[in-house]
Short mmCIF file of C-alpha atoms in Angstrom, two decimals:
data_model
loop_
_atom_site.label_atom_id
_atom_site.label_comp_id
_atom_site.label_asym_id
_atom_site.label_seq_id
_atom_site.Cartn_x
_atom_site.Cartn_y
_atom_site.Cartn_z
CA MET A 1 89.73 97.38 134.79
CA VAL A 2 87.07 98.13 137.40
CA LEU A 3 84.15 100.47 136.81
CA LEU A 4 84.37 104.03 138.03
CA PRO A 5 82.99 104.76 141.51
CA ALA A 6 79.31 105.63 141.57
CA TRP A 7 79.91 109.08 143.07
CA LEU A 8 82.04 110.09 140.06
CA VAL A 9 79.47 108.89 137.57
CA ALA A 10 76.70 110.69 139.47
CA ALA A 11 78.75 113.91 139.38
CA ILE A 12 78.88 113.95 135.56
CA PHE A 13 76.32 116.24 133.95
CA ALA A 14 75.87 115.09 130.34
CA PHE A 15 74.24 116.19 127.14
CA TYR A 16 74.17 113.80 124.21
CA PHE A 17 73.67 115.05 120.61
CA GLY A 18 73.77 113.30 117.28
CA ALA A 19 74.87 114.51 113.86
CA GLY A 20 73.62 117.92 112.85
CA GLY A 21 72.44 118.72 116.36
CA ALA A 22 69.70 116.04 116.34
CA ALA A 23 68.97 114.13 119.52
CA ALA A 24 71.03 110.99 119.93
CA ALA A 25 69.55 107.52 119.94
CA PRO A 26 68.30 106.41 123.36
CA GLU A 27 71.44 105.83 125.38
CA THR A 28 72.33 106.52 128.99
CA PRO A 29 74.71 109.51 129.04
CA GLY A 30 76.25 108.38 132.32
CA ALA A 31 77.01 104.96 130.84
CA ALA A 32 78.58 106.54 127.74
CA VAL A 33 80.80 108.79 129.84
CA GLN A 34 81.70 105.90 132.11
CA ALA A 35 82.73 103.76 129.13
CA ALA A 36 84.72 106.64 127.61
CA LEU A 37 86.60 107.32 130.86
CA HIS A 38 87.24 103.61 131.31
CA ARG A 39 88.93 103.46 127.87
CA LEU A 40 90.78 106.74 128.44
CA SER A 41 92.26 105.49 131.72
CA GLU A 42 93.15 102.15 130.13
CA GLU A 43 95.10 103.86 127.32
CA ALA A 44 96.72 106.21 129.86
CA GLU A 45 98.03 103.30 131.89
CA ILE A 46 99.36 101.49 128.81
CA PHE A 47 101.20 104.69 127.89
CA MET A 48 102.60 105.09 131.41
CA LYS A 49 103.93 101.52 131.45
CA ASN A 50 105.67 101.91 128.10
CA ALA A 51 106.73 105.57 128.03
CA PRO A 52 110.16 105.03 129.68
CA SER A 53 110.99 102.65 126.81
CA LEU A 54 109.97 105.10 124.07
CA VAL A 55 112.22 107.40 122.11
CA ALA A 56 111.39 109.62 119.14
CA ARG A 57 112.52 112.53 117.00
CA GLU A 58 110.91 115.85 117.86
CA THR A 59 110.84 118.93 115.62
CA LEU A 60 109.80 122.21 117.24
CA ARG A 61 108.86 125.21 115.13
CA GLN A 62 108.44 128.26 117.31
CA ARG A 63 107.26 131.76 116.51
CA ALA A 64 107.75 134.06 119.49
CA VAL A 65 107.92 137.76 120.24
CA LYS A 66 111.45 139.07 119.79
CA THR A 67 110.76 142.73 120.52
CA TRP A 68 107.73 144.08 122.30
CA PHE A 69 106.89 147.65 121.26
CA PRO A 70 104.82 149.51 123.85
CA SER A 71 101.75 151.14 122.38
CA SER A 72 102.06 154.85 121.78
CA ARG A 73 99.24 157.35 121.92
CA SER A 74 99.56 158.04 118.22
CA ARG A 75 99.87 154.53 116.77
CA PRO A 76 100.32 151.12 118.41
CA ARG A 77 103.11 149.06 116.89
CA PRO A 78 102.81 145.30 116.43
CA PRO A 79 105.42 143.10 118.11
CA ALA A 80 108.35 141.72 116.13
CA TYR A 81 108.56 137.92 115.95
CA GLN A 82 111.43 135.52 115.50
CA GLN A 83 111.25 131.99 114.09
CA ARG A 84 113.12 129.07 115.64
CA ILE A 85 113.45 125.42 114.59
CA VAL A 86 114.81 122.93 117.12
CA VAL A 87 115.28 119.21 116.45
CA SER A 88 115.76 116.91 119.43
CA GLU A 89 115.90 113.33 120.56
CA TYR A 90 112.84 112.91 122.76
CA GLY A 91 111.81 110.58 125.59
CA TYR A 92 110.10 110.29 128.97
CA ALA A 93 111.13 109.75 132.58
CA SER A 94 109.95 110.31 136.14
CA LEU A 95 111.77 112.15 138.92
CA ALA A 96 112.44 110.64 142.33
CA GLU A 97 110.46 113.46 143.96
CA SER A 98 107.37 112.60 141.86
CA PRO A 99 107.68 108.94 140.76
CA GLY A 100 104.19 108.70 139.30
CA VAL A 101 104.51 111.74 137.01
CA LEU A 102 106.00 111.49 133.52
CA HIS A 103 108.13 114.34 132.18
CA GLU A 104 109.51 115.01 128.72
CA LEU A 105 113.28 114.77 128.32
CA ARG A 106 115.13 116.15 125.31
CA LYS A 107 118.62 116.31 123.92
CA VAL A 108 118.92 118.89 121.18
CA ILE A 109 120.44 117.84 117.85
CA SER A 110 120.17 121.12 115.95
CA VAL A 111 118.98 124.70 116.39
CA ASP A 112 117.95 126.73 113.33
CA GLY A 113 119.87 124.34 111.09
CA ARG A 114 123.07 124.50 113.15
CA ARG A 115 124.13 121.10 114.41
CA ILE A 116 124.63 120.83 118.16
CA LEU A 117 125.19 117.07 118.45
CA ARG A 118 125.20 114.07 116.18
CA ALA A 119 121.96 112.12 116.43
CA ARG A 120 123.76 109.11 117.89
CA GLU A 121 125.41 111.24 120.58
CA ALA A 122 122.08 112.87 121.44
CA ARG A 123 120.39 109.46 121.68
CA THR A 124 123.12 108.22 124.03
CA ALA A 125 122.79 111.29 126.27
CA LEU A 126 119.01 110.96 126.32
CA THR A 127 119.22 107.26 127.18
CA MET A 128 121.49 108.03 130.11
CA GLY A 129 119.00 110.61 131.34
CA VAL A 130 116.12 108.15 131.14
CA ILE A 131 117.81 105.27 132.97
CA THR A 132 119.81 107.24 135.55
CA ALA A 133 118.71 107.60 139.16
CA ASP A 134 120.31 111.07 139.24
CA ASP A 135 117.52 113.66 139.14
CA ARG A 136 120.05 116.41 138.42
CA LEU A 137 120.73 114.97 134.97
CA LYS A 138 117.02 114.48 134.34
CA GLN A 139 116.29 118.06 135.37
CA LYS A 140 118.91 119.29 132.93
CA LEU A 141 117.30 117.37 130.06
CA LEU A 142 113.86 118.51 131.17
CA ARG A 143 114.96 122.15 130.82
CA GLU A 144 116.88 121.58 127.58
CA LEU A 145 114.71 123.92 125.48
CA GLU A 146 115.03 126.71 128.02
CA SER A 147 118.82 126.57 127.73
CA TYR A 148 118.51 127.66 124.08
CA GLY A 149 116.56 130.80 124.95
CA LEU A 150 113.18 129.61 123.74
CA SER A 151 110.77 132.05 125.38
CA GLY A 152 107.36 130.56 126.09
CA ALA A 153 108.59 127.01 125.51
CA VAL A 154 106.33 124.34 126.97
CA THR A 155 107.04 120.90 128.33
CA ASP A 156 105.00 117.89 129.42
CA PHE A 157 102.30 118.36 126.79
CA GLY A 158 103.07 115.10 124.96
CA PRO A 159 102.39 112.75 127.89
CA MET A 160 99.20 114.59 128.85
CA ILE A 161 97.23 111.37 128.43
CA SER A 162 99.11 109.93 131.41
CA LEU A 163 97.30 112.41 133.65
CA PHE A 164 94.07 110.46 133.17
CA SER A 165 94.98 107.13 134.72
CA ARG A 166 92.30 105.30 136.69
CA ALA A 167 93.78 106.49 140.00
CA ALA A 168 93.90 110.10 138.75
CA LEU A 169 90.35 110.36 137.38
CA PRO A 170 88.89 111.53 140.74
CA ASN A 171 91.20 114.57 140.47
CA TYR A 172 89.06 115.92 137.62
CA SER A 173 85.48 116.85 136.96
CA PHE A 174 84.12 115.65 133.59
CA ARG A 175 81.12 116.61 131.48
CA LEU A 176 79.90 115.27 128.17
CA VAL A 177 79.37 118.29 125.91
CA ARG A 178 78.86 117.14 122.30
CA ARG A 179 79.68 114.84 119.43
CA GLU A 180 81.60 116.06 116.41
CA PRO A 181 83.87 114.72 113.67
CA ILE A 182 87.64 114.94 113.90
CA GLY A 183 89.14 114.22 110.50
CA ALA A 184 87.45 111.08 109.20
CA GLU A 185 86.52 109.93 112.70
CA ARG A 186 83.38 110.55 114.70
CA ALA A 187 84.10 111.52 118.30
CA ILE A 188 82.47 112.09 121.64
CA VAL A 189 83.82 115.23 123.37
CA LEU A 190 84.24 115.48 127.14
CA SER A 191 85.16 118.65 128.99
CA TYR A 192 87.41 118.28 132.03
CA ARG A 193 88.80 120.44 134.82
CA GLN A 194 91.56 119.56 137.26
CA LYS A 195 90.58 120.03 140.88
CA ASP A 196 94.08 120.74 142.20
CA GLY A 197 97.76 120.36 141.35
CA GLY A 198 99.58 121.33 138.16
CA GLY A 199 99.81 119.21 135.05
CA LEU A 200 101.84 121.28 132.59
CA THR A 201 105.03 123.29 132.89
CA ILE A 202 105.69 126.57 131.05
CA PHE A 203 109.00 128.41 131.32
CA GLU A 204 108.70 132.20 131.55
CA ASN A 205 111.76 134.30 132.25
CA ARG A 206 113.54 131.17 133.54
CA GLU A 207 110.70 130.54 135.98
CA ALA A 208 108.86 127.20 135.81
CA LEU A 209 105.10 127.69 136.12
CA LYS A 210 102.70 124.83 136.88
CA LEU A 211 99.30 125.14 135.23
CA ILE A 212 95.93 123.83 136.35
CA LEU A 213 94.45 121.72 133.57
CA GLN A 214 91.10 122.25 131.92
CA GLY A 215 89.96 121.60 128.40
CA GLU A 216 88.38 118.91 126.24
CA ILE A 217 89.04 115.29 125.27
CA TRP A 218 88.02 113.78 121.91
CA LEU A 219 87.37 110.02 122.01
CA ARG A 220 86.57 108.02 118.87
CA GLU A 221 83.20 106.34 118.62
CA PRO A 222 82.28 103.61 119.22
CA ASP A 223 85.47 102.28 120.89
CA PHE A 224 86.39 105.56 122.70
CA VAL A 225 90.08 105.54 121.72
CA PRO A 226 91.52 108.99 122.66
CA LEU A 227 92.23 111.12 119.59
CA LYS A 228 92.91 114.61 120.93
CA ILE A 229 93.26 116.43 124.24
CA THR A 230 93.09 120.23 124.50
CA THR A 231 93.85 122.54 127.39
CA LEU A 232 93.12 126.17 128.23
CA ASN A 233 94.66 128.21 131.05
CA GLU A 234 94.23 131.88 131.95
CA ARG A 235 96.15 133.71 134.66
CA LYS A 236 97.58 137.07 135.69
CA HIS A 237 101.31 137.66 135.27
CA GLY A 238 102.91 141.01 136.01
CA GLY A 239 99.54 142.73 135.96
CA GLU A 240 98.68 141.34 132.52
CA LYS A 241 96.29 138.60 131.47
CA LEU A 242 98.01 135.58 129.91
CA ARG A 243 96.20 132.78 128.11
CA ASP A 244 97.68 129.43 127.08
CA GLU A 245 95.94 127.16 124.58
CA GLY A 246 97.18 123.71 123.68
CA ALA A 247 96.15 120.65 121.68
CA VAL A 248 97.74 117.19 121.53
CA GLU A 249 96.76 114.73 118.80
CA TYR A 250 97.53 111.05 119.37
CA THR A 251 98.27 108.15 117.06
CA ARG A 252 98.96 104.48 117.67
CA THR A 253 102.41 103.04 117.01
CA SER A 254 103.14 99.60 115.61
CA TYR A 255 103.87 98.63 119.23
CA GLY A 256 100.23 99.25 120.16
CA VAL A 257 100.92 102.34 122.28
CA LEU A 258 99.18 105.69 121.78
CA VAL A 259 101.81 108.43 121.34
CA PRO A 260 101.66 112.13 120.48
CA ALA A 261 101.67 112.88 116.76
CA SER A 262 101.66 116.65 117.22
CA VAL A 263 101.35 119.36 119.85
CA VAL A 264 100.21 122.92 119.18
CA HIS A 265 100.60 125.54 121.92
CA ARG A 266 99.81 129.24 121.74
CA GLN A 267 100.33 131.87 124.41
CA PHE A 268 98.58 135.25 124.36
CA ARG A 269 99.25 138.42 126.31
CA GLY A 270 95.91 140.15 126.28
CA SER A 271 94.83 139.68 122.66
CA THR A 272 98.40 139.54 121.28
CA LEU A 273 100.06 136.27 120.35
CA VAL A 274 103.44 136.14 122.10
CA ALA A 275 104.47 132.52 121.41
CA GLU A 276 103.37 129.71 119.14
CA ASN A 277 104.94 126.26 119.44
CA LEU A 278 104.33 123.46 116.94
CA PHE A 279 105.86 120.10 117.90
CA LEU A 280 105.89 117.23 115.40
CA TYR A 281 106.90 113.68 116.37
CA SER A 282 108.27 110.87 114.24
CA GLN A 283 110.42 107.74 114.37
CA PHE A 284 108.98 106.41 117.61
CA GLY A 285 110.99 103.39 118.70
CA ARG A 286 112.31 101.54 121.70
CA LEU A 287 115.30 102.64 123.75
CA SER A 288 118.00 100.00 123.48
CA ALA A 289 118.37 100.10 127.27
CA GLY A 290 114.65 100.14 127.96
CA PRO A 291 112.38 97.29 129.07
CA PRO A 292 110.16 95.47 126.54
CA PHE A 293 106.79 96.98 125.67
CA GLU A 294 103.70 95.97 127.64
CA LYS A 295 100.00 96.01 126.76
#
């Protein structure tokens, strides 16, 4: 790995705080940020190399608005929610139109306890989608959740770390904002904002929306292994203010690759929660047709 260009380091405005708000030990903030981004990009590139060989089991628990009651003059009525549980075989692939961008592919096994496919059949279908050169099949698997009527479903959260490869870092502005614990770990927290392009996809009324990324990145001290990435997006839609909040927590597999352990996404319309998605990941393994893992 090479060091980040000087102009990027110079553009980072940093604060550095220790435990309890005390000043940190003498340490160059620019050097700390540079080291953190170096490790982040390193882990991103390891993930990108190995993602097409990964397969896992994904469980989605969604709570979303079923019926929206317009507020009356006399008494506003809260929205009615429905609960959904979707279990899928889960993997990653790139499209020919965007070869450097990883997307999530899924093949649903069950919806609300009703079996759709046997796990082996779903794994076979997912494998074909990963290895095929046919983008039509990949697009179908990319939109698998949408086909089951999951309003406010999100995709491409899991591989968010891949958006911070060394080549992509100049597409973001970074700032060191604080230190704080995350679980039993002590972490440095960077804020980031994407300068252009869209990193996440949200399906609304069968329309795919690309979101500009901004949020925070937690990196474990002192080795700067990425632990969590959050994102926040606000926009106008149909005259209303929508806000999307997301958080991805990462863990390391026995193969040495950082993978998502969980994703939490919430979408608000004004101050009202309209969709909450909790994704849990397990059983990460290697596709039988995939290449060997790299480090």
